One Martini backbone bead per residue (centre of mass of N, CA, C, O) as a GRO file, in nm:
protein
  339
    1UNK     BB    1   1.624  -0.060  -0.916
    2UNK     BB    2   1.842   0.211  -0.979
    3UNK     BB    3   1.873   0.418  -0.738
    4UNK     BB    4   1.995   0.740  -0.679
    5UNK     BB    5   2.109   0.928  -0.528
    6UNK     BB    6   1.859   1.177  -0.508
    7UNK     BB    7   1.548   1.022  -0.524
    8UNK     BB    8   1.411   1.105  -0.312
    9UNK     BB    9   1.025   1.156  -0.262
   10UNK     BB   10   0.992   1.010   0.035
   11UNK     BB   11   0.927   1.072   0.403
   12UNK     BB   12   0.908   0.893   0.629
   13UNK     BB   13   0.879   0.999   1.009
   14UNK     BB   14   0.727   0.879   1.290
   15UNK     BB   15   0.446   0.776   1.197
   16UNK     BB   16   0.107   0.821   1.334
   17UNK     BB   17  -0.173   0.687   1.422
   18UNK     BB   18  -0.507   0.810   1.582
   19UNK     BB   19  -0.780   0.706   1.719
   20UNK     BB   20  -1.129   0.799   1.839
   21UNK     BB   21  -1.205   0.623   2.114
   22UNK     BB   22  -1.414   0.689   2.374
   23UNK     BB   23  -1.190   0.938   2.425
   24UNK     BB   24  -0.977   0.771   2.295
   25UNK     BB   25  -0.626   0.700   2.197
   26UNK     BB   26  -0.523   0.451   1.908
   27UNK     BB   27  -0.299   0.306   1.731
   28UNK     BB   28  -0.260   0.209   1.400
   29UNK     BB   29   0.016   0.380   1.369
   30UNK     BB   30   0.377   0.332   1.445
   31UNK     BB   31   0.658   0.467   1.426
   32UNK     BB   32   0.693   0.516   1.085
   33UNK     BB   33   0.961   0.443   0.875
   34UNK     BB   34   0.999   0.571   0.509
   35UNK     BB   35   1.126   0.514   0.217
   36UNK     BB   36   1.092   0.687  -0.142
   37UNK     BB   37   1.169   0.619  -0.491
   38UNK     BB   38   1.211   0.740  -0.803
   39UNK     BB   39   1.059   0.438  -1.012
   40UNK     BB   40   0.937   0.298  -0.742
   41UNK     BB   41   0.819   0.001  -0.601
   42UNK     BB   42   0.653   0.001  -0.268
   43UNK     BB   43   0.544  -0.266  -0.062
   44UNK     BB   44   0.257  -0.300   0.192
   45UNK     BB   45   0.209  -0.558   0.395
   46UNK     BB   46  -0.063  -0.770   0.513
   47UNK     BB   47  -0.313  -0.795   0.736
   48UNK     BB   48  -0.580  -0.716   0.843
   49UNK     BB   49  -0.536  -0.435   1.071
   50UNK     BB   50  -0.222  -0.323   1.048
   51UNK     BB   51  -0.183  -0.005   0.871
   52UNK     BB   52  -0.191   0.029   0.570
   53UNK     BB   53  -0.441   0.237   0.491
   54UNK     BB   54  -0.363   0.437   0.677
   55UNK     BB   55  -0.119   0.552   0.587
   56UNK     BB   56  -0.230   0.638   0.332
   57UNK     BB   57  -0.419   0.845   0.447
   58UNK     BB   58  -0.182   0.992   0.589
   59UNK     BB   59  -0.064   1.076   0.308
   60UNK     BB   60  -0.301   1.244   0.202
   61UNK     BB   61  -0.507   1.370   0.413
   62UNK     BB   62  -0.827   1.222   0.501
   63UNK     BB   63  -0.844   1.277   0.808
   64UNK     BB   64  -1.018   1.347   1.082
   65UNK     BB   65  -0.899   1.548   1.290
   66UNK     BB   66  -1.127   1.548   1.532
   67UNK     BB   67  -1.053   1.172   1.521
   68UNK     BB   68  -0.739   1.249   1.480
   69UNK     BB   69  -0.369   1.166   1.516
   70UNK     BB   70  -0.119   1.314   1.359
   71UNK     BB   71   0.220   1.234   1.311
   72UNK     BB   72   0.525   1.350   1.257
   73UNK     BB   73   0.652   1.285   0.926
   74UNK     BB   74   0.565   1.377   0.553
   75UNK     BB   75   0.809   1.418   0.305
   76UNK     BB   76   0.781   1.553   0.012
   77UNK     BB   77   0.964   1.725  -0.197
   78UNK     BB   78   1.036   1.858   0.106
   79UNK     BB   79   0.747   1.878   0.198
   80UNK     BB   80   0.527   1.879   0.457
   81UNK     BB   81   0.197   1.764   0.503
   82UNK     BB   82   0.126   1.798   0.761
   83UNK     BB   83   0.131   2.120   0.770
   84UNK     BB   84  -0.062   2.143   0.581
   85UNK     BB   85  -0.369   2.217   0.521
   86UNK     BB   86  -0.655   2.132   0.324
   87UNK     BB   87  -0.604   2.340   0.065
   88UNK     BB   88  -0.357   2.238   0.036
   89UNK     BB   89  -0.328   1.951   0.008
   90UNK     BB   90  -0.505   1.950  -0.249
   91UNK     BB   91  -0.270   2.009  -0.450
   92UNK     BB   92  -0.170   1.730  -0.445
   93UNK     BB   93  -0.448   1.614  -0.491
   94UNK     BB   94  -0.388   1.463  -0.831
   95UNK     BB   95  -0.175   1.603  -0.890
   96UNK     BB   96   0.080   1.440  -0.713
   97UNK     BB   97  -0.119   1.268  -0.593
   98UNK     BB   98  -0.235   0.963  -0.662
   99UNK     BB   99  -0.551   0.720  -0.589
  100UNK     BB  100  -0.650   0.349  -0.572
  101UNK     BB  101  -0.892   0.235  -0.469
  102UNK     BB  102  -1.056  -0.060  -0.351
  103UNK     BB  103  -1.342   0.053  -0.402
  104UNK     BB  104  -1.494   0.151  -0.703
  105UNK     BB  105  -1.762   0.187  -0.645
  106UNK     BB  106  -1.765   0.371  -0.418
  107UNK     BB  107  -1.567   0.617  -0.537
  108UNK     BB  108  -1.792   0.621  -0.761
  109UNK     BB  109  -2.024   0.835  -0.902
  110UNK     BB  110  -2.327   0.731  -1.001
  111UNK     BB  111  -2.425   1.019  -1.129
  112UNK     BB  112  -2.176   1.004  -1.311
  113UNK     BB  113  -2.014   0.998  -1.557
  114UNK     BB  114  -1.665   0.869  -1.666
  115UNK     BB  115  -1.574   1.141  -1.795
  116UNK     BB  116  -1.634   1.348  -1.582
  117UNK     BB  117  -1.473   1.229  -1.390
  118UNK     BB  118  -1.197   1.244  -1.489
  119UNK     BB  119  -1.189   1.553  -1.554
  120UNK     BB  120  -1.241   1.696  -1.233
  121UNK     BB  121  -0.926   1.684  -1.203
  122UNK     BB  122  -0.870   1.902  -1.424
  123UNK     BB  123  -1.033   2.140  -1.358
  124UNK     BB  124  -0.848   2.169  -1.052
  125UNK     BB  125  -0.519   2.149  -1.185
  126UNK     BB  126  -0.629   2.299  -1.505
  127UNK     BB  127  -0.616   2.470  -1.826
  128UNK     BB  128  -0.818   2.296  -1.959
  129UNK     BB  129  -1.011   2.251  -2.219
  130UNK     BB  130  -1.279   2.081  -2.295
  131UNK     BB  131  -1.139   1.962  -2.558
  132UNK     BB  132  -0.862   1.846  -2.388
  133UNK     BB  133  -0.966   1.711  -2.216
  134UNK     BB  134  -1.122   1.472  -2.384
  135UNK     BB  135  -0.814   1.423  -2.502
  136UNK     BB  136  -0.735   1.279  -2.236
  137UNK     BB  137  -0.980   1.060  -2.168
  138UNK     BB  138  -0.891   0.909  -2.419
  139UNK     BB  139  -0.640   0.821  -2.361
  140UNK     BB  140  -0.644   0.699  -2.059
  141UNK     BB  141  -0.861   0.486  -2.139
  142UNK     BB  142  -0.604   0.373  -2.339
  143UNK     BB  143  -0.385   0.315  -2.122
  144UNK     BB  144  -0.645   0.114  -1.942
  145UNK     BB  145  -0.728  -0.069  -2.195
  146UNK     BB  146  -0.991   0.060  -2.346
  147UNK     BB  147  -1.191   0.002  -2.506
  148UNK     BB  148  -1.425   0.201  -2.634
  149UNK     BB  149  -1.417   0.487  -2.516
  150UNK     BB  150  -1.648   0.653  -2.631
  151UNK     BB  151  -1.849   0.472  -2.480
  152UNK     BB  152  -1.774   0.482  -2.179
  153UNK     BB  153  -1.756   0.787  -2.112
  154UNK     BB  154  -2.078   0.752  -2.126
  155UNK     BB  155  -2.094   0.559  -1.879
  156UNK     BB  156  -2.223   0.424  -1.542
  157UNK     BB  157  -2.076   0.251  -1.343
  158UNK     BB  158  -2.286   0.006  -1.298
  159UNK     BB  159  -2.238  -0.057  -1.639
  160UNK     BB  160  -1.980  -0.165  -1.527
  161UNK     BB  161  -1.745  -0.366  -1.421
  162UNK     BB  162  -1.482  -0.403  -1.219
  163UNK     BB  163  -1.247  -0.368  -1.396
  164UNK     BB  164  -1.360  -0.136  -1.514
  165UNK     BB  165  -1.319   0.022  -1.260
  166UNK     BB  166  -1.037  -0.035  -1.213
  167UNK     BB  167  -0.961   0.183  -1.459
  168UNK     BB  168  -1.143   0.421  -1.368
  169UNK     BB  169  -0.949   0.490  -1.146
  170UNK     BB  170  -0.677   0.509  -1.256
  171UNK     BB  171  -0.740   0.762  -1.469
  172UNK     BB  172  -0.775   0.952  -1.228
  173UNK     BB  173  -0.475   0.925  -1.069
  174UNK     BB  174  -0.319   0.999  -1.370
  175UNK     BB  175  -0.433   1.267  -1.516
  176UNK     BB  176  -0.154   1.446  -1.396
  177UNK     BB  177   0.080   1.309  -1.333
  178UNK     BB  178   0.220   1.218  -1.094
  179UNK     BB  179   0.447   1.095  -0.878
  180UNK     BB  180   0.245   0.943  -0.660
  181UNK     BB  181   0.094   0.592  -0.657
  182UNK     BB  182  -0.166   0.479  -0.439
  183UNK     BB  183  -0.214   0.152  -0.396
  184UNK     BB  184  -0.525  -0.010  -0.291
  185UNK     BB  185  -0.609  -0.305  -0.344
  186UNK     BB  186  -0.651  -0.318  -0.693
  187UNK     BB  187  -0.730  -0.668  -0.682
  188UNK     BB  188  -0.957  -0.687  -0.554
  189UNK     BB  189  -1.232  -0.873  -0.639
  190UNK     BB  190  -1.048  -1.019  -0.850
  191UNK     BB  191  -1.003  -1.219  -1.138
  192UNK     BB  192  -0.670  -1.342  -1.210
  193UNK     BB  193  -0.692  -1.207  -1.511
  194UNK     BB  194  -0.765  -0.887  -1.411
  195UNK     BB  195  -0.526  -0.853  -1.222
  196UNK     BB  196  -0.302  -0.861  -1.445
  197UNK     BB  197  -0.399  -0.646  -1.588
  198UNK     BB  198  -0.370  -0.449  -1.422
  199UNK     BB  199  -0.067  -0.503  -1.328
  200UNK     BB  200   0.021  -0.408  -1.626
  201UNK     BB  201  -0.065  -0.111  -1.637
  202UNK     BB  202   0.073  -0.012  -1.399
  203UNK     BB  203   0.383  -0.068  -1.519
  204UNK     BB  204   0.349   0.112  -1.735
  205UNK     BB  205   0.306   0.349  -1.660
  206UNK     BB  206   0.561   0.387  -1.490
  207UNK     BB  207   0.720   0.384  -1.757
  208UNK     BB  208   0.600   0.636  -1.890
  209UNK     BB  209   0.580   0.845  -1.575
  210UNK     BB  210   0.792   0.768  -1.351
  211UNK     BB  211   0.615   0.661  -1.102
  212UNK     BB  212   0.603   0.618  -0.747
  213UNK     BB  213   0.494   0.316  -0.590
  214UNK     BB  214   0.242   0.211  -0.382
  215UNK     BB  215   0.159  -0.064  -0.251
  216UNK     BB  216  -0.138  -0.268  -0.147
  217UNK     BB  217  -0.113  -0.555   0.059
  218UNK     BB  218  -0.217  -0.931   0.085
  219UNK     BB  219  -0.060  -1.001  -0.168
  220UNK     BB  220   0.219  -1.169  -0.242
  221UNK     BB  221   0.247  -1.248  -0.533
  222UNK     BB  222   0.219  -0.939  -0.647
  223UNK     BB  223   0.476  -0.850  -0.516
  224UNK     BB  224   0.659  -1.048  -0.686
  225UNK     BB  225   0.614  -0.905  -0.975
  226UNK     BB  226   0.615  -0.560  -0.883
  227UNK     BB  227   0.849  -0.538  -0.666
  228UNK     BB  228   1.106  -0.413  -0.506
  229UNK     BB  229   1.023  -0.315  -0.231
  230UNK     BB  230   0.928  -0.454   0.154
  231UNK     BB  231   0.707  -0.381   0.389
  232UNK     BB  232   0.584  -0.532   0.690
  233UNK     BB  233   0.316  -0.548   0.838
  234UNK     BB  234   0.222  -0.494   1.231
  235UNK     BB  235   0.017  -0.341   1.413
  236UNK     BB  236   0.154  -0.059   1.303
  237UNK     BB  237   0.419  -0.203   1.204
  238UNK     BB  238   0.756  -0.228   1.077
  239UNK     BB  239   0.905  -0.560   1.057
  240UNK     BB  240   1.042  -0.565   0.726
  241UNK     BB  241   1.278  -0.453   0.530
  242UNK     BB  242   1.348  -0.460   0.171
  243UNK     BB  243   1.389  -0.646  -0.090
  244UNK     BB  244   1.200  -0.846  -0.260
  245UNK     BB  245   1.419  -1.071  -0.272
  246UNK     BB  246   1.512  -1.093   0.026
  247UNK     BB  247   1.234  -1.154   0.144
  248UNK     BB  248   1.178  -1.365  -0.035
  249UNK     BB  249   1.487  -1.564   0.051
  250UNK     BB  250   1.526  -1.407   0.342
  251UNK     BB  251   1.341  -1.408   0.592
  252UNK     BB  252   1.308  -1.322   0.888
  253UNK     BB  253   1.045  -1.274   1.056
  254UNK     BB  254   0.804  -1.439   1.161
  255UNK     BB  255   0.604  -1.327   1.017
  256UNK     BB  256   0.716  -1.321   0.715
  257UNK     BB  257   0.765  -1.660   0.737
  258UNK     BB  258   0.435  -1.710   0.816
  259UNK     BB  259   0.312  -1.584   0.558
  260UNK     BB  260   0.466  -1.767   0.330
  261UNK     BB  261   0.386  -2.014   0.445
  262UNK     BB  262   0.059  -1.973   0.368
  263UNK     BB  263   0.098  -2.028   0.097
  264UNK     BB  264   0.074  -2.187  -0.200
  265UNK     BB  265   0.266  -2.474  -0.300
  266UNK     BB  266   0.346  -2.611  -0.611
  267UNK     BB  267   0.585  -2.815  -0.480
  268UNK     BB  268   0.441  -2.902  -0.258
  269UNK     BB  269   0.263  -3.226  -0.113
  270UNK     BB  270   0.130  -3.020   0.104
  271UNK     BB  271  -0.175  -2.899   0.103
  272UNK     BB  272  -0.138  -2.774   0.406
  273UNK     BB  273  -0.197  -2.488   0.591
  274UNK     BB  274  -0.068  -2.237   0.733
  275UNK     BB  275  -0.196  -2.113   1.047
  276UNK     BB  276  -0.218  -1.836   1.227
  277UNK     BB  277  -0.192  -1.745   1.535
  278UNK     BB  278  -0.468  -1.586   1.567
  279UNK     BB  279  -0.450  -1.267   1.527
  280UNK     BB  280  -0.529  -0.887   1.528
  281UNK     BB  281  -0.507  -0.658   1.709
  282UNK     BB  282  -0.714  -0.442   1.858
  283UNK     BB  283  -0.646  -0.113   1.937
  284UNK     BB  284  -0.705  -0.151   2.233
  285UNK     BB  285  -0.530  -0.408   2.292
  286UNK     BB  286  -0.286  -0.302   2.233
  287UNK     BB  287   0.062  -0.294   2.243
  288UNK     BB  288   0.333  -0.086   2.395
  289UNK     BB  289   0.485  -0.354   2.435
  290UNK     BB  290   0.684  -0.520   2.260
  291UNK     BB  291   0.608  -0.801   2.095
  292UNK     BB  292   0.358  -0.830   1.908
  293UNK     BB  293   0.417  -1.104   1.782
  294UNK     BB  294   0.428  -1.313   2.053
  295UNK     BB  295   0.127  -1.428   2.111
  296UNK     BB  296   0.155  -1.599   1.837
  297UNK     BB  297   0.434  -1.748   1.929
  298UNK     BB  298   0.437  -1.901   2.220
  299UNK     BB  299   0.724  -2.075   2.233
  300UNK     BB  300   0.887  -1.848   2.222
  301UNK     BB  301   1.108  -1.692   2.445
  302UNK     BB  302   1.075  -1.395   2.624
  303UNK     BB  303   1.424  -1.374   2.603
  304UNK     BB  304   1.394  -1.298   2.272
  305UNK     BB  305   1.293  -1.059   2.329
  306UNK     BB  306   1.218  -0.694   2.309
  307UNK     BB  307   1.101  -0.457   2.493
  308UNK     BB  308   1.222  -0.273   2.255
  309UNK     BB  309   1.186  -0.300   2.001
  310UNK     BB  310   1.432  -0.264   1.676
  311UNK     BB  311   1.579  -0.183   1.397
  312UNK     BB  312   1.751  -0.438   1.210
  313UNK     BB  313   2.086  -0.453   1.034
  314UNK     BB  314   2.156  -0.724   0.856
  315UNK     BB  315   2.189  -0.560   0.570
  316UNK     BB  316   2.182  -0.365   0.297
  317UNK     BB  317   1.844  -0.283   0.327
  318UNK     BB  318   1.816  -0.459   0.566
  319UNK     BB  319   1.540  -0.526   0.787
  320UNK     BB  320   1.465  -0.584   1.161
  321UNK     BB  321   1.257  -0.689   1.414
  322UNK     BB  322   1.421  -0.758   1.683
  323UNK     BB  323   1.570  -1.092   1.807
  324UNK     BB  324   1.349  -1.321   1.742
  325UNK     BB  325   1.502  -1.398   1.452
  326UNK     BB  326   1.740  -1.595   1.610
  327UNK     BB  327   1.498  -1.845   1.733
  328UNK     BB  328   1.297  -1.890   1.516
  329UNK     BB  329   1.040  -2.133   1.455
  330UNK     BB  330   0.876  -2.426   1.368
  331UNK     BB  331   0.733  -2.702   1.542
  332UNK     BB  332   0.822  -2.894   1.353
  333UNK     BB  333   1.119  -2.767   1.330
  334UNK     BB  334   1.152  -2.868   1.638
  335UNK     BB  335   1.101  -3.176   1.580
  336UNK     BB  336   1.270  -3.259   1.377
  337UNK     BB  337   1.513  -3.183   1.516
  338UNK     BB  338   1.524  -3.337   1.786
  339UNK     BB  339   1.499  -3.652   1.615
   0.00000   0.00000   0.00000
C-alpha cells in the first residue's frame, strides 16, 4: 500500500518487556522499534517463544505491573500508552484498537450468550441504547460472515465450531471500530478452508473501516497473502524487517532464509524438509550479548557475526540485523560451492 508520510499511526521505540522468575528480571522482548501506519497490515513472525505475543500484549497494556516490566516507548496517535494509568488505557482498549487472541474458546465468557459479549464493549466505550447495540450486533454478526445472525447471537461460545467463534471474536474487536486491530495467531487450530475465510474477513474489514492491522503468525503462507511489510523476530529482537515482496524474494537473516526454506515447496522434487537447528533459548538463558542466532548456526564463524549486532538499511526499507549473512550459506550449499 502507499502509506504517505504523516500516515504513522503507531510508534514503537526500544520496546523491551522483562517477566520476574524467581526475583530476577529476564527479557521476553528486547529493545524493538516499530512503526505502523494507517490502511497497513504489518506481519511479525517467527517460532513460538520469539516475544511476538508479548509485544502485542505490551502494546495492550495486559502485564501485570507486578511481574513485568516494560520499558521504551509506545506512542498511538501522539500519545505514549506506557504513560497511561490502567484506567486510561480502558479507554483505548476496544475503542482505539481492538484485539483478536488466538484462542477464542479461552477469551470468551462461557456464561454469556455472544449477543451480550459483542454489546459489552459498546455499553463500556459508547453511548448506543439498546436498540442501537443490537442493530450494530447484527451488522457486525454479518460483516464476519455469519449466516442467520439472529440465531447466533443468542447461542453460547460452546456451541458454536471453532471458526464461528474466531469470527465473534473479530466481531468484538471491530465493534467500535479501532484504529488498530492486533490479530494473534487468528487461524491458529483452523483447517485451511476456514483460515482462508478468516483471512478474507480480516481484509474486508480492513477495506471497510481502514484499519491498521498487527498479524501475529508463525504461518508464513498467512503472511504471503495479507501482509505489505514483514518483522521478522527471534529471541525478542527484530532480525529483518522490510516489505512482504523484499522479505520474502530477497530474505537476508539466516534466520529469515531458515524460516522460509523449512516451508514445503510446491517446486521442488525434494520432500524433506529443512530443519532448524536447535531450539528458541528461554528467558533464563537469553543471551545478552552477540547474534542471539549464532549458535543455531555454529558452521558461520564467529568473526562474521558482530558483539553487539544493530539493524542495517541494506535498501529503503529493508533492514538486517548483524553482519553475518553476508558470509551466511547453508552446509548443503556450501558442500556444493566446494565439489
Amino acid at each position: 500500500m502507499n502509506n504517505q508520510p504523516g500516515d504513522k499511526l503507531l510508534e514503537i521505540q526500544d520496546v523491551s518487556t522483562a517477566f520476574n522468575i524467581d526475583g530476577k528480571y529476564y527479557d521476553a522482548v528486547s529493545d524493538v522499534s516499530l512503526d505502523l501506519y494507517k490502511n497497513e497490515t504489518l506481519a511479525i513472525v517467527g517460532e513460538s517463544g520469539c516475544g511476538k505475543s508479548t509485544l502485542a500484549t505490551s502494546i495492550m497494556g495486559l502485564h501485570d505491573p507486578n511481574e513485568t516490566k516494560v520499558s521504551g516507548k509506545i506512542n498511538f496517535e501522539g500519545t505514549d500508552l506506557l504513560s497511561l494509568t490502567d484506567d486510561e488505557m480502558n479507554k483505548y482498549r476496544g475503542q482505539k484498537i481492538g484485539m483478536i487472541f488466538q484462542d477464542p474458546l479461552s477469551a470468551l465468557n462461557p456464561l454469556k450468550r455472544v449477543e451480550d459479549q459483542i454489546q459489552e464493549v459498546m455499553v463500556y466505550h459508547t453511548k448506543m441504547d439498546e436498540k442501537q447495540r443490537h442493530a450494530r450486533v447484527m451488522e457486525l454478526l454479518n460483516q464476519v460472515g455469519i449466516e442467520k445472525p439472529e440465531r447466533i447471537a443468542h447461542e453460547f461460545p460452546h456451541e458454536l465450531s471453532g471458526g464461528m467463534r474466531q469470527r465473534i471474536i473479530i466481531a468484538i474487536a471491530i465493534a467500535c471500530k479501532p484504529d488498530l486491530l492486533i490479530a494473534d495467531e487468528p487461524t491458529t487450530a483452523l483447517d485451511v478452508t476456514i483460515q482462508a475465510q478468516i483471512l478474507d474477513v480480516l481484509k474486508d474489514i480492513q477495506n471497510e473501516n481502514h484499519e491498521a492491522i498487527i498479524l501475529i503468525t508463525h504461518d508464513l503462507g498467512v503472511v504471503a497473502e495479507t501482509a505489505d511489510r514483514v518483522a521478522v523476530m527471534y529471541a525478542g529482537q527484530i532480525v529483518e524487517l522490510g516489505s512482504a515482496l523484499k522479505v520474502f524474494h530477497n530474505p537476508k537473516h539466516p534466520y529469515t532464509r531458515s524460516l522460509l526454506r523449512s516451508m514445503p515447496q510446491r517446486n521442488s522434487e525434494n520432500d524433506d524438509l529443512y530443519v532448524i537447528n536447535g531450539t528458541v533459548p528461554s528467558l533464563q538463558k537469553m543471551p545478552t550479548h552477540g547474534d542471539r542466532f549464532a549458535p543455531r548456526i555454529p558452521w558461520v564463524p564467529a568473526s562474521a557475526h558482530e558483539e553487539n549486532p544493530v539493524m542495517h538499511e541494506l535498501e529503503p526499507g529493508h533492514f538486517v540485523r548483524c553482519t553475518c549473512y553476508k558470509v551466511f550459506d547453508f552446509p548443503a550449499e556450501k558442500e556444493g560451492a566446494k565439489a
